[in-house]
């Protein structure tokens, strides 16, 4: 069960009296993950400090099957994947904007992307240098074993941050620091409760504290370990209220949240992409067309068909799905924020769905996206296809 709680009144011992167990209490929002016998669920909701209770559910990776299994492609010479080229990310790099920026000169980057997925192949030569921390959660149990036994998370991470190293592929923000947060199992699915825990862990980062210096600034603060971007190539058809609560709390800290719109050909994005605080990403193919399976009414669209990226055991693979479109946008946001800091400007706040000015991340993405389909916002492409080069230039110059 996932419970919204009043921390001042909530007593874990009362849960234990019902033969239950409090598995996790989030720091980011007043949410608790609780295991309890089915016959006691009704009593749980009546305990002091329990505001409401929702049953857990399943969340899935958003790639088109088949995709699990070993990669079968070797890639000895580095290539520029078509999706990176399509959004003009490579035009940003000559200006020194690659996702890495060190404002205070301590040797640590100020921009991190937390990829919540099936984990990552942490020894992959195209990724290892950019993975600075990882953690895993499965059935509420937290561990340091975030190795990817599926492939999906490694693929997604490569599109964000595959290194420019003369082999394999290159990512949108190829120097950005990556937090690998494993919340989906080896089969490519997990639970909403594990996602809640994963978001809480991601925001706390390696030091396990949300705001280490207590200054009220988290995203972009060199003294804090929170990521500037959370990327989720996952989703489900519905979600408990507490999932929205934890996402709103991360958003309120200035973290930009990006998620896959879904692959069901539905009229609206899946969750968590459907939340107003989250950038919902739809897919396009090499011709700029939206495949029939990409859920409608995304916020923006990005390359998501036959995307070549990293895969476990030092291999590479082509996958399709809104899962593959999402990291193109997450990487672009990382470039925007890195360019801002490198220019002596503060981070842009995430912004809202309707922004059309250059003073928020989402506003920048909206006004620089390449219009496609019907003029203006439309149900297939949202505001259009993400353009990393124009987005970075606009974010810096206004």
mmCIF file of C-alpha atoms in Angstrom:
data_model
loop_
_atom_site.group_PDB
_atom_site.id
_atom_site.type_symbol
_atom_site.label_atom_id
_atom_site.label_comp_id
_atom_site.label_asym_id
_atom_site.label_seq_id
_atom_site.Cartn_x
_atom_site.Cartn_y
_atom_site.Cartn_z
ATOM 1 C CA UNK A 1 0.000 0.000 0.000
ATOM 2 C CA UNK A 2 1.052 3.603 -0.642
ATOM 3 C CA UNK A 3 -0.140 5.991 2.060
ATOM 4 C CA UNK A 4 -0.223 9.745 2.243
ATOM 5 C CA UNK A 5 0.551 10.585 5.848
ATOM 6 C CA UNK A 6 0.702 13.382 8.385
ATOM 7 C CA UNK A 7 4.250 12.836 9.732
ATOM 8 C CA UNK A 8 3.452 14.497 13.053
ATOM 9 C CA UNK A 9 0.684 12.012 13.814
ATOM 10 C CA UNK A 10 1.801 8.884 11.950
ATOM 11 C CA UNK A 11 3.040 6.084 14.213
ATOM 12 C CA UNK A 12 4.759 3.045 12.594
ATOM 13 C CA UNK A 13 4.043 1.012 15.728
ATOM 14 C CA UNK A 14 0.330 1.296 15.024
ATOM 15 C CA UNK A 15 0.976 -0.333 11.637
ATOM 16 C CA UNK A 16 2.905 -3.128 13.322
ATOM 17 C CA UNK A 17 -0.059 -3.695 15.636
ATOM 18 C CA UNK A 18 -2.043 -4.584 12.506
ATOM 19 C CA UNK A 19 0.646 -7.147 11.560
ATOM 20 C CA UNK A 20 1.964 -4.704 8.977
ATOM 21 C CA UNK A 21 5.342 -3.165 8.270
ATOM 22 C CA UNK A 22 6.430 0.326 7.261
ATOM 23 C CA UNK A 23 8.847 -0.311 4.406
ATOM 24 C CA UNK A 24 9.831 3.269 3.599
ATOM 25 C CA UNK A 25 8.956 6.831 4.602
ATOM 26 C CA UNK A 26 9.907 9.435 2.020
ATOM 27 C CA UNK A 27 11.727 12.625 2.933
ATOM 28 C CA UNK A 28 10.631 14.470 -0.189
ATOM 29 C CA UNK A 29 6.879 14.260 0.494
ATOM 30 C CA UNK A 30 4.675 12.843 3.285
ATOM 31 C CA UNK A 31 4.381 9.388 1.758
ATOM 32 C CA UNK A 32 4.892 5.949 3.315
ATOM 33 C CA UNK A 33 5.161 2.544 1.670
ATOM 34 C CA UNK A 34 3.447 -0.082 3.817
ATOM 35 C CA UNK A 35 3.044 -3.845 3.610
ATOM 36 C CA UNK A 36 -0.040 -5.131 5.418
ATOM 37 C CA UNK A 37 -2.362 -8.173 5.391
ATOM 38 C CA UNK A 38 -5.327 -7.669 3.099
ATOM 39 C CA UNK A 39 -7.818 -8.070 5.933
ATOM 40 C CA UNK A 40 -6.280 -5.065 7.726
ATOM 41 C CA UNK A 41 -6.329 -2.606 4.821
ATOM 42 C CA UNK A 42 -9.561 -1.000 5.998
ATOM 43 C CA UNK A 43 -8.113 -0.487 9.468
ATOM 44 C CA UNK A 44 -4.910 1.023 8.049
ATOM 45 C CA UNK A 45 -6.792 3.917 6.509
ATOM 46 C CA UNK A 46 -8.283 4.742 9.928
ATOM 47 C CA UNK A 47 -4.994 4.993 11.787
ATOM 48 C CA UNK A 48 -3.954 8.410 13.166
ATOM 49 C CA UNK A 49 -1.779 10.247 10.666
ATOM 50 C CA UNK A 50 -2.927 8.227 7.654
ATOM 51 C CA UNK A 51 -4.585 10.682 5.259
ATOM 52 C CA UNK A 52 -5.387 8.241 2.473
ATOM 53 C CA UNK A 53 -4.268 4.843 1.212
ATOM 54 C CA UNK A 54 -3.890 3.496 -2.330
ATOM 55 C CA UNK A 55 -3.115 0.009 -3.553
ATOM 56 C CA UNK A 56 0.174 -0.454 -5.372
ATOM 57 C CA UNK A 57 0.307 -1.163 -9.115
ATOM 58 C CA UNK A 58 2.646 -1.980 -11.993
ATOM 59 C CA UNK A 59 4.766 0.397 -14.066
ATOM 60 C CA UNK A 60 6.503 -0.624 -17.300
ATOM 61 C CA UNK A 61 9.435 0.370 -19.496
ATOM 62 C CA UNK A 62 8.132 2.189 -22.572
ATOM 63 C CA UNK A 63 10.017 0.471 -25.406
ATOM 64 C CA UNK A 64 8.275 -1.443 -28.165
ATOM 65 C CA UNK A 65 8.745 -5.226 -27.883
ATOM 66 C CA UNK A 66 10.767 -7.229 -28.543
ATOM 67 C CA UNK A 67 13.651 -5.535 -26.808
ATOM 68 C CA UNK A 68 14.809 -7.497 -23.769
ATOM 69 C CA UNK A 69 17.893 -9.611 -24.203
ATOM 70 C CA UNK A 70 21.475 -9.200 -25.321
ATOM 71 C CA UNK A 71 22.626 -6.624 -27.818
ATOM 72 C CA UNK A 72 23.967 -8.054 -31.057
ATOM 73 C CA UNK A 73 25.728 -5.064 -32.535
ATOM 74 C CA UNK A 74 29.387 -4.180 -32.180
ATOM 75 C CA UNK A 75 30.278 -0.595 -32.943
ATOM 76 C CA UNK A 76 34.057 -0.117 -33.070
ATOM 77 C CA UNK A 77 33.952 3.290 -34.763
ATOM 78 C CA UNK A 78 31.843 6.074 -33.261
ATOM 79 C CA UNK A 79 28.726 7.069 -35.171
ATOM 80 C CA UNK A 80 26.269 9.898 -34.680
ATOM 81 C CA UNK A 81 22.832 8.300 -34.173
ATOM 82 C CA UNK A 82 20.189 9.743 -36.452
ATOM 83 C CA UNK A 83 18.151 11.048 -33.532
ATOM 84 C CA UNK A 84 21.025 13.110 -32.132
ATOM 85 C CA UNK A 85 21.572 14.566 -35.602
ATOM 86 C CA UNK A 86 17.852 15.217 -36.098
ATOM 87 C CA UNK A 87 17.591 17.449 -33.016
ATOM 88 C CA UNK A 88 20.891 19.222 -33.913
ATOM 89 C CA UNK A 89 22.564 18.376 -30.611
ATOM 90 C CA UNK A 90 25.940 18.072 -32.355
ATOM 91 C CA UNK A 91 25.727 21.756 -33.342
ATOM 92 C CA UNK A 92 25.844 22.724 -29.658
ATOM 93 C CA UNK A 93 29.022 20.868 -28.740
ATOM 94 C CA UNK A 94 31.606 23.003 -30.614
ATOM 95 C CA UNK A 95 30.662 25.867 -28.301
ATOM 96 C CA UNK A 96 31.735 23.798 -25.311
ATOM 97 C CA UNK A 97 28.207 22.888 -24.195
ATOM 98 C CA UNK A 98 28.302 19.135 -23.613
ATOM 99 C CA UNK A 99 26.505 18.807 -20.268
ATOM 100 C CA UNK A 100 29.570 19.352 -18.068
ATOM 101 C CA UNK A 101 30.039 22.559 -16.094
ATOM 102 C CA UNK A 102 31.978 23.110 -12.875
ATOM 103 C CA UNK A 103 31.007 26.465 -11.403
ATOM 104 C CA UNK A 104 32.984 26.334 -8.164
ATOM 105 C CA UNK A 105 36.048 24.569 -9.534
ATOM 106 C CA UNK A 106 35.900 21.581 -7.202
ATOM 107 C CA UNK A 107 36.172 19.054 -10.022
ATOM 108 C CA UNK A 108 32.556 17.912 -9.745
ATOM 109 C CA UNK A 109 29.963 18.741 -12.370
ATOM 110 C CA UNK A 110 26.934 20.793 -11.433
ATOM 111 C CA UNK A 111 24.462 19.087 -13.786
ATOM 112 C CA UNK A 112 23.243 15.558 -13.167
ATOM 113 C CA UNK A 113 20.555 13.546 -14.954
ATOM 114 C CA UNK A 114 18.896 10.843 -12.852
ATOM 115 C CA UNK A 115 17.796 8.027 -15.159
ATOM 116 C CA UNK A 116 15.167 5.923 -13.364
ATOM 117 C CA UNK A 117 14.980 2.659 -15.275
ATOM 118 C CA UNK A 118 16.267 -0.943 -15.292
ATOM 119 C CA UNK A 119 19.711 0.184 -14.149
ATOM 120 C CA UNK A 120 22.777 0.566 -16.346
ATOM 121 C CA UNK A 121 25.776 -1.420 -17.523
ATOM 122 C CA UNK A 122 28.154 0.547 -15.322
ATOM 123 C CA UNK A 123 31.243 -0.903 -17.038
ATOM 124 C CA UNK A 124 30.179 -0.054 -20.584
ATOM 125 C CA UNK A 125 33.100 1.858 -22.166
ATOM 126 C CA UNK A 126 30.702 4.383 -23.684
ATOM 127 C CA UNK A 127 29.076 5.142 -20.310
ATOM 128 C CA UNK A 128 31.334 4.309 -17.381
ATOM 129 C CA UNK A 129 33.085 7.683 -17.288
ATOM 130 C CA UNK A 130 29.815 9.577 -16.875
ATOM 131 C CA UNK A 131 28.126 7.380 -14.246
ATOM 132 C CA UNK A 132 28.916 9.033 -10.925
ATOM 133 C CA UNK A 133 26.437 7.229 -8.655
ATOM 134 C CA UNK A 134 23.857 4.484 -8.697
ATOM 135 C CA UNK A 135 21.298 2.837 -6.454
ATOM 136 C CA UNK A 136 18.518 0.262 -6.779
ATOM 137 C CA UNK A 137 15.162 -0.490 -5.213
ATOM 138 C CA UNK A 138 13.083 -3.643 -5.703
ATOM 139 C CA UNK A 139 10.017 -4.534 -3.621
ATOM 140 C CA UNK A 140 11.010 -1.771 -1.234
ATOM 141 C CA UNK A 141 14.514 -3.137 -0.648
ATOM 142 C CA UNK A 142 17.290 -0.667 -1.370
ATOM 143 C CA UNK A 143 20.698 -1.856 -2.554
ATOM 144 C CA UNK A 144 23.783 -0.740 -4.429
ATOM 145 C CA UNK A 145 23.245 -3.368 -7.156
ATOM 146 C CA UNK A 146 22.035 -1.198 -10.016
ATOM 147 C CA UNK A 147 23.599 -3.319 -12.777
ATOM 148 C CA UNK A 148 21.280 -3.593 -15.790
ATOM 149 C CA UNK A 149 20.241 -7.184 -16.539
ATOM 150 C CA UNK A 150 17.663 -6.113 -19.103
ATOM 151 C CA UNK A 151 19.132 -3.565 -21.511
ATOM 152 C CA UNK A 152 16.470 -0.864 -21.509
ATOM 153 C CA UNK A 153 18.143 1.394 -18.943
ATOM 154 C CA UNK A 154 21.555 1.107 -20.589
ATOM 155 C CA UNK A 155 20.010 2.044 -23.937
ATOM 156 C CA UNK A 156 18.199 5.070 -22.525
ATOM 157 C CA UNK A 157 21.307 6.245 -20.666
ATOM 158 C CA UNK A 158 23.385 6.077 -23.832
ATOM 159 C CA UNK A 159 21.081 8.452 -25.674
ATOM 160 C CA UNK A 160 21.462 10.943 -22.827
ATOM 161 C CA UNK A 161 25.176 10.610 -22.187
ATOM 162 C CA UNK A 162 27.194 8.172 -24.325
ATOM 163 C CA UNK A 163 30.752 9.525 -24.251
ATOM 164 C CA UNK A 164 32.548 11.153 -27.187
ATOM 165 C CA UNK A 165 35.396 8.625 -27.259
ATOM 166 C CA UNK A 166 35.831 7.429 -30.863
ATOM 167 C CA UNK A 167 33.825 4.222 -30.300
ATOM 168 C CA UNK A 168 30.161 3.304 -30.371
ATOM 169 C CA UNK A 169 27.713 6.182 -30.260
ATOM 170 C CA UNK A 170 27.527 9.648 -28.763
ATOM 171 C CA UNK A 171 24.791 11.031 -26.507
ATOM 172 C CA UNK A 172 22.919 14.327 -26.526
ATOM 173 C CA UNK A 173 24.830 15.622 -23.486
ATOM 174 C CA UNK A 174 27.912 13.421 -23.783
ATOM 175 C CA UNK A 175 29.745 14.857 -20.765
ATOM 176 C CA UNK A 176 26.869 15.097 -18.303
ATOM 177 C CA UNK A 177 26.979 13.232 -14.994
ATOM 178 C CA UNK A 178 24.528 10.354 -14.628
ATOM 179 C CA UNK A 179 22.728 9.017 -11.576
ATOM 180 C CA UNK A 180 21.600 5.467 -12.426
ATOM 181 C CA UNK A 181 18.529 4.624 -10.340
ATOM 182 C CA UNK A 182 17.223 1.102 -10.860
ATOM 183 C CA UNK A 183 13.501 0.856 -10.115
ATOM 184 C CA UNK A 184 12.462 -1.614 -12.828
ATOM 185 C CA UNK A 185 13.409 -5.268 -12.608
ATOM 186 C CA UNK A 186 15.088 -7.506 -15.130
ATOM 187 C CA UNK A 187 11.764 -8.070 -16.883
ATOM 188 C CA UNK A 188 11.333 -4.349 -17.545
ATOM 189 C CA UNK A 189 8.598 -3.698 -15.008
ATOM 190 C CA UNK A 190 8.310 -2.535 -11.429
ATOM 191 C CA UNK A 191 5.844 -0.970 -9.020
ATOM 192 C CA UNK A 192 4.562 2.503 -8.249
ATOM 193 C CA UNK A 193 5.828 2.114 -4.703
ATOM 194 C CA UNK A 194 9.365 1.449 -5.919
ATOM 195 C CA UNK A 195 9.083 4.457 -8.230
ATOM 196 C CA UNK A 196 8.130 6.642 -5.257
ATOM 197 C CA UNK A 197 11.189 5.400 -3.385
ATOM 198 C CA UNK A 198 13.387 5.830 -6.470
ATOM 199 C CA UNK A 199 12.387 9.468 -6.938
ATOM 200 C CA UNK A 200 13.013 10.161 -3.256
ATOM 201 C CA UNK A 201 16.446 8.508 -3.458
ATOM 202 C CA UNK A 202 17.313 10.316 -6.692
ATOM 203 C CA UNK A 203 16.541 13.741 -5.256
ATOM 204 C CA UNK A 204 18.600 13.012 -2.140
ATOM 205 C CA UNK A 205 21.481 11.804 -4.307
ATOM 206 C CA UNK A 206 24.755 10.269 -3.099
ATOM 207 C CA UNK A 207 24.844 12.177 0.192
ATOM 208 C CA UNK A 208 21.312 11.075 1.117
ATOM 209 C CA UNK A 209 20.202 14.600 2.020
ATOM 210 C CA UNK A 210 17.784 16.806 0.109
ATOM 211 C CA UNK A 211 19.212 20.225 1.076
ATOM 212 C CA UNK A 212 22.607 19.685 2.682
ATOM 213 C CA UNK A 213 23.410 23.345 3.320
ATOM 214 C CA UNK A 214 19.862 24.312 4.300
ATOM 215 C CA UNK A 215 19.716 27.312 1.980
ATOM 216 C CA UNK A 216 16.453 26.305 0.335
ATOM 217 C CA UNK A 217 18.148 25.928 -3.080
ATOM 218 C CA UNK A 218 18.571 22.388 -4.372
ATOM 219 C CA UNK A 219 18.735 22.118 -8.179
ATOM 220 C CA UNK A 220 21.963 23.667 -9.438
ATOM 221 C CA UNK A 221 23.389 24.200 -5.948
ATOM 222 C CA UNK A 222 27.022 22.964 -5.894
ATOM 223 C CA UNK A 223 26.562 22.063 -2.218
ATOM 224 C CA UNK A 224 23.688 19.691 -2.944
ATOM 225 C CA UNK A 225 23.547 16.357 -4.730
ATOM 226 C CA UNK A 226 20.076 16.599 -6.261
ATOM 227 C CA UNK A 227 19.833 16.004 -10.009
ATOM 228 C CA UNK A 228 18.782 18.833 -12.270
ATOM 229 C CA UNK A 229 16.842 16.437 -14.518
ATOM 230 C CA UNK A 230 14.890 13.252 -13.784
ATOM 231 C CA UNK A 231 14.344 11.068 -16.847
ATOM 232 C CA UNK A 232 11.715 8.301 -16.742
ATOM 233 C CA UNK A 233 11.198 6.128 -19.820
ATOM 234 C CA UNK A 234 8.432 4.261 -18.038
ATOM 235 C CA UNK A 235 4.784 4.504 -17.187
ATOM 236 C CA UNK A 236 1.437 2.939 -16.443
ATOM 237 C CA UNK A 237 -2.248 3.484 -17.123
ATOM 238 C CA UNK A 238 -3.031 4.899 -13.690
ATOM 239 C CA UNK A 239 -1.123 5.857 -10.570
ATOM 240 C CA UNK A 240 -1.790 6.405 -6.864
ATOM 241 C CA UNK A 241 -2.102 9.995 -5.646
ATOM 242 C CA UNK A 242 1.144 9.677 -3.697
ATOM 243 C CA UNK A 243 3.087 9.309 -6.957
ATOM 244 C CA UNK A 244 1.851 12.733 -7.971
ATOM 245 C CA UNK A 245 2.728 14.095 -4.531
ATOM 246 C CA UNK A 246 6.338 12.960 -4.765
ATOM 247 C CA UNK A 247 6.680 14.313 -8.309
ATOM 248 C CA UNK A 248 5.240 17.685 -7.307
ATOM 249 C CA UNK A 249 7.730 17.879 -4.453
ATOM 250 C CA UNK A 250 10.676 17.242 -6.822
ATOM 251 C CA UNK A 251 9.284 19.764 -9.299
ATOM 252 C CA UNK A 252 8.940 22.379 -6.555
ATOM 253 C CA UNK A 253 12.678 22.026 -5.888
ATOM 254 C CA UNK A 254 13.426 23.168 -9.445
ATOM 255 C CA UNK A 255 14.063 19.731 -10.939
ATOM 256 C CA UNK A 256 12.882 19.267 -14.522
ATOM 257 C CA UNK A 257 11.047 15.961 -14.932
ATOM 258 C CA UNK A 258 10.740 14.187 -18.289
ATOM 259 C CA UNK A 259 8.772 11.001 -19.022
ATOM 260 C CA UNK A 260 7.647 8.804 -21.904
ATOM 261 C CA UNK A 261 4.171 9.513 -23.257
ATOM 262 C CA UNK A 262 3.533 5.796 -23.830
ATOM 263 C CA UNK A 263 3.193 3.325 -26.683
ATOM 264 C CA UNK A 264 -0.506 2.418 -26.666
ATOM 265 C CA UNK A 265 -1.739 4.750 -29.400
ATOM 266 C CA UNK A 266 -3.942 6.277 -26.705
ATOM 267 C CA UNK A 267 -5.542 9.715 -26.788
ATOM 268 C CA UNK A 268 -3.438 10.957 -23.859
ATOM 269 C CA UNK A 269 -0.076 10.199 -22.221
ATOM 270 C CA UNK A 270 0.389 7.508 -19.614
ATOM 271 C CA UNK A 271 1.427 8.285 -16.037
ATOM 272 C CA UNK A 272 3.638 9.861 -14.809
ATOM 273 C CA UNK A 273 3.942 11.744 -18.137
ATOM 274 C CA UNK A 274 0.296 12.816 -17.821
ATOM 275 C CA UNK A 275 0.978 14.923 -14.724
ATOM 276 C CA UNK A 276 1.156 18.692 -15.413
ATOM 277 C CA UNK A 277 4.574 18.917 -13.752
ATOM 278 C CA UNK A 278 6.085 16.392 -16.193
ATOM 279 C CA UNK A 279 7.219 16.878 -19.804
ATOM 280 C CA UNK A 280 5.443 14.145 -21.808
ATOM 281 C CA UNK A 281 7.506 13.020 -24.813
ATOM 282 C CA UNK A 282 6.078 11.439 -27.955
ATOM 283 C CA UNK A 283 8.034 9.683 -30.705
ATOM 284 C CA UNK A 284 8.847 10.407 -34.349
ATOM 285 C CA UNK A 285 10.638 8.374 -37.018
ATOM 286 C CA UNK A 286 13.438 9.452 -39.366
ATOM 287 C CA UNK A 287 10.930 11.108 -41.684
ATOM 288 C CA UNK A 288 9.472 13.190 -38.879
ATOM 289 C CA UNK A 289 6.277 11.145 -38.749
ATOM 290 C CA UNK A 290 4.567 10.079 -35.528
ATOM 291 C CA UNK A 291 4.156 6.283 -35.372
ATOM 292 C CA UNK A 292 0.651 4.995 -34.706
ATOM 293 C CA UNK A 293 1.682 3.576 -31.311
ATOM 294 C CA UNK A 294 2.930 6.874 -29.834
ATOM 295 C CA UNK A 295 0.340 8.220 -27.394
ATOM 296 C CA UNK A 296 -1.293 11.461 -28.471
ATOM 297 C CA UNK A 297 -1.167 14.897 -26.845
ATOM 298 C CA UNK A 298 2.469 14.858 -25.767
ATOM 299 C CA UNK A 299 4.134 18.107 -24.799
ATOM 300 C CA UNK A 300 6.917 17.668 -27.360
ATOM 301 C CA UNK A 301 8.118 14.963 -29.743
ATOM 302 C CA UNK A 302 11.581 13.509 -30.325
ATOM 303 C CA UNK A 303 13.251 10.669 -32.262
ATOM 304 C CA UNK A 304 12.029 7.293 -31.035
ATOM 305 C CA UNK A 305 12.170 4.775 -33.895
ATOM 306 C CA UNK A 306 15.181 2.551 -34.618
ATOM 307 C CA UNK A 307 17.408 4.426 -32.188
ATOM 308 C CA UNK A 308 20.956 3.070 -31.925
ATOM 309 C CA UNK A 309 22.389 3.262 -28.426
ATOM 310 C CA UNK A 310 24.422 1.439 -25.805
ATOM 311 C CA UNK A 311 23.456 -2.022 -24.562
ATOM 312 C CA UNK A 312 24.823 -4.361 -21.873
ATOM 313 C CA UNK A 313 28.050 -6.316 -22.291
ATOM 314 C CA UNK A 314 29.707 -3.508 -24.244
ATOM 315 C CA UNK A 315 27.281 -3.843 -27.175
ATOM 316 C CA UNK A 316 24.827 -1.602 -29.023
ATOM 317 C CA UNK A 317 21.258 -2.071 -30.183
ATOM 318 C CA UNK A 318 18.456 -0.351 -32.083
ATOM 319 C CA UNK A 319 15.225 0.045 -30.109
ATOM 320 C CA UNK A 320 11.965 1.919 -30.652
ATOM 321 C CA UNK A 321 9.452 3.514 -28.310
ATOM 322 C CA UNK A 322 8.638 6.706 -26.493
ATOM 323 C CA UNK A 323 11.262 5.347 -24.077
ATOM 324 C CA UNK A 324 13.845 6.149 -26.750
ATOM 325 C CA UNK A 325 12.377 9.613 -27.441
ATOM 326 C CA UNK A 326 12.455 10.653 -23.783
ATOM 327 C CA UNK A 327 16.268 10.759 -23.295
ATOM 328 C CA UNK A 328 16.630 13.058 -26.315
ATOM 329 C CA UNK A 329 14.605 15.611 -24.365
ATOM 330 C CA UNK A 330 16.275 14.876 -21.014
ATOM 331 C CA UNK A 331 19.680 15.399 -22.604
ATOM 332 C CA UNK A 332 18.515 18.628 -24.205
ATOM 333 C CA UNK A 333 17.373 19.956 -20.834
ATOM 334 C CA UNK A 334 20.801 19.083 -19.415
ATOM 335 C CA UNK A 335 22.436 21.079 -22.223
ATOM 336 C CA UNK A 336 20.135 24.053 -21.548
ATOM 337 C CA UNK A 337 20.975 24.151 -17.862
ATOM 338 C CA UNK A 338 24.701 23.549 -18.386
ATOM 339 C CA UNK A 339 24.827 26.384 -20.918
ATOM 340 C CA UNK A 340 23.079 28.690 -18.475
ATOM 341 C CA UNK A 341 25.548 27.990 -15.670
ATOM 342 C CA UNK A 342 28.537 28.250 -18.009
ATOM 343 C CA UNK A 343 27.305 31.695 -19.071
ATOM 344 C CA UNK A 344 27.010 32.901 -15.483
ATOM 345 C CA UNK A 345 23.223 32.652 -15.517
ATOM 346 C CA UNK A 346 21.025 30.840 -12.990
ATOM 347 C CA UNK A 347 19.212 27.645 -13.856
ATOM 348 C CA UNK A 348 15.858 28.063 -15.515
ATOM 349 C CA UNK A 349 12.883 26.818 -13.488
ATOM 350 C CA UNK A 350 11.015 23.874 -15.037
ATOM 351 C CA UNK A 351 7.965 25.953 -15.947
ATOM 352 C CA UNK A 352 4.496 24.797 -16.954
ATOM 353 C CA UNK A 353 2.660 23.186 -19.859
ATOM 354 C CA UNK A 354 1.473 26.490 -21.303
ATOM 355 C CA UNK A 355 4.721 28.488 -21.181
ATOM 356 C CA UNK A 356 5.688 30.300 -24.387
ATOM 357 C CA UNK A 357 8.497 32.549 -23.170
ATOM 358 C CA UNK A 358 12.211 31.928 -22.674
ATOM 359 C CA UNK A 359 12.245 32.228 -18.884
ATOM 360 C CA UNK A 360 11.492 28.535 -18.138
ATOM 361 C CA UNK A 361 12.851 25.248 -19.445
ATOM 362 C CA UNK A 362 9.514 24.229 -20.861
ATOM 363 C CA UNK A 363 8.942 27.642 -22.400
ATOM 364 C CA UNK A 364 12.301 27.366 -24.190
ATOM 365 C CA UNK A 365 11.465 23.883 -25.458
ATOM 366 C CA UNK A 366 8.048 25.029 -26.674
ATOM 367 C CA UNK A 367 9.123 28.132 -28.598
ATOM 368 C CA UNK A 368 12.146 26.468 -30.208
ATOM 369 C CA UNK A 369 10.536 23.149 -31.155
ATOM 370 C CA UNK A 370 10.253 22.558 -34.896
ATOM 371 C CA UNK A 371 6.572 22.920 -35.697
ATOM 372 C CA UNK A 372 5.091 19.841 -37.356
ATOM 373 C CA UNK A 373 1.602 18.659 -38.131
ATOM 374 C CA UNK A 374 -1.052 21.347 -37.721
ATOM 375 C CA UNK A 375 0.291 24.862 -37.023
ATOM 376 C CA UNK A 376 0.989 25.459 -33.325
ATOM 377 C CA UNK A 377 0.242 22.878 -30.672
ATOM 378 C CA UNK A 378 -1.416 19.753 -32.054
ATOM 379 C CA UNK A 379 -2.366 16.352 -30.704
ATOM 380 C CA UNK A 380 0.354 14.428 -32.566
ATOM 381 C CA UNK A 381 3.485 16.503 -31.967
ATOM 382 C CA UNK A 382 2.511 18.735 -29.066
ATOM 383 C CA UNK A 383 4.506 21.955 -29.482
ATOM 384 C CA UNK A 384 6.717 20.269 -32.064
ATOM 385 C CA UNK A 385 9.954 18.310 -32.420
ATOM 386 C CA UNK A 386 12.672 19.237 -29.949
ATOM 387 C CA UNK A 387 15.555 21.302 -31.365
ATOM 388 C CA UNK A 388 18.540 21.166 -29.008
ATOM 389 C CA UNK A 389 20.593 23.813 -30.812
ATOM 390 C CA UNK A 390 17.865 26.446 -30.917
ATOM 391 C CA UNK A 391 16.856 25.599 -27.344
ATOM 392 C CA UNK A 392 20.359 26.188 -25.988
ATOM 393 C CA UNK A 393 20.848 29.409 -27.941
ATOM 394 C CA UNK A 394 17.491 30.752 -26.761
ATOM 395 C CA UNK A 395 18.086 29.706 -23.160
ATOM 396 C CA UNK A 396 21.313 31.691 -23.037
ATOM 397 C CA UNK A 397 20.381 34.710 -25.138
ATOM 398 C CA UNK A 398 16.655 34.925 -24.492
#
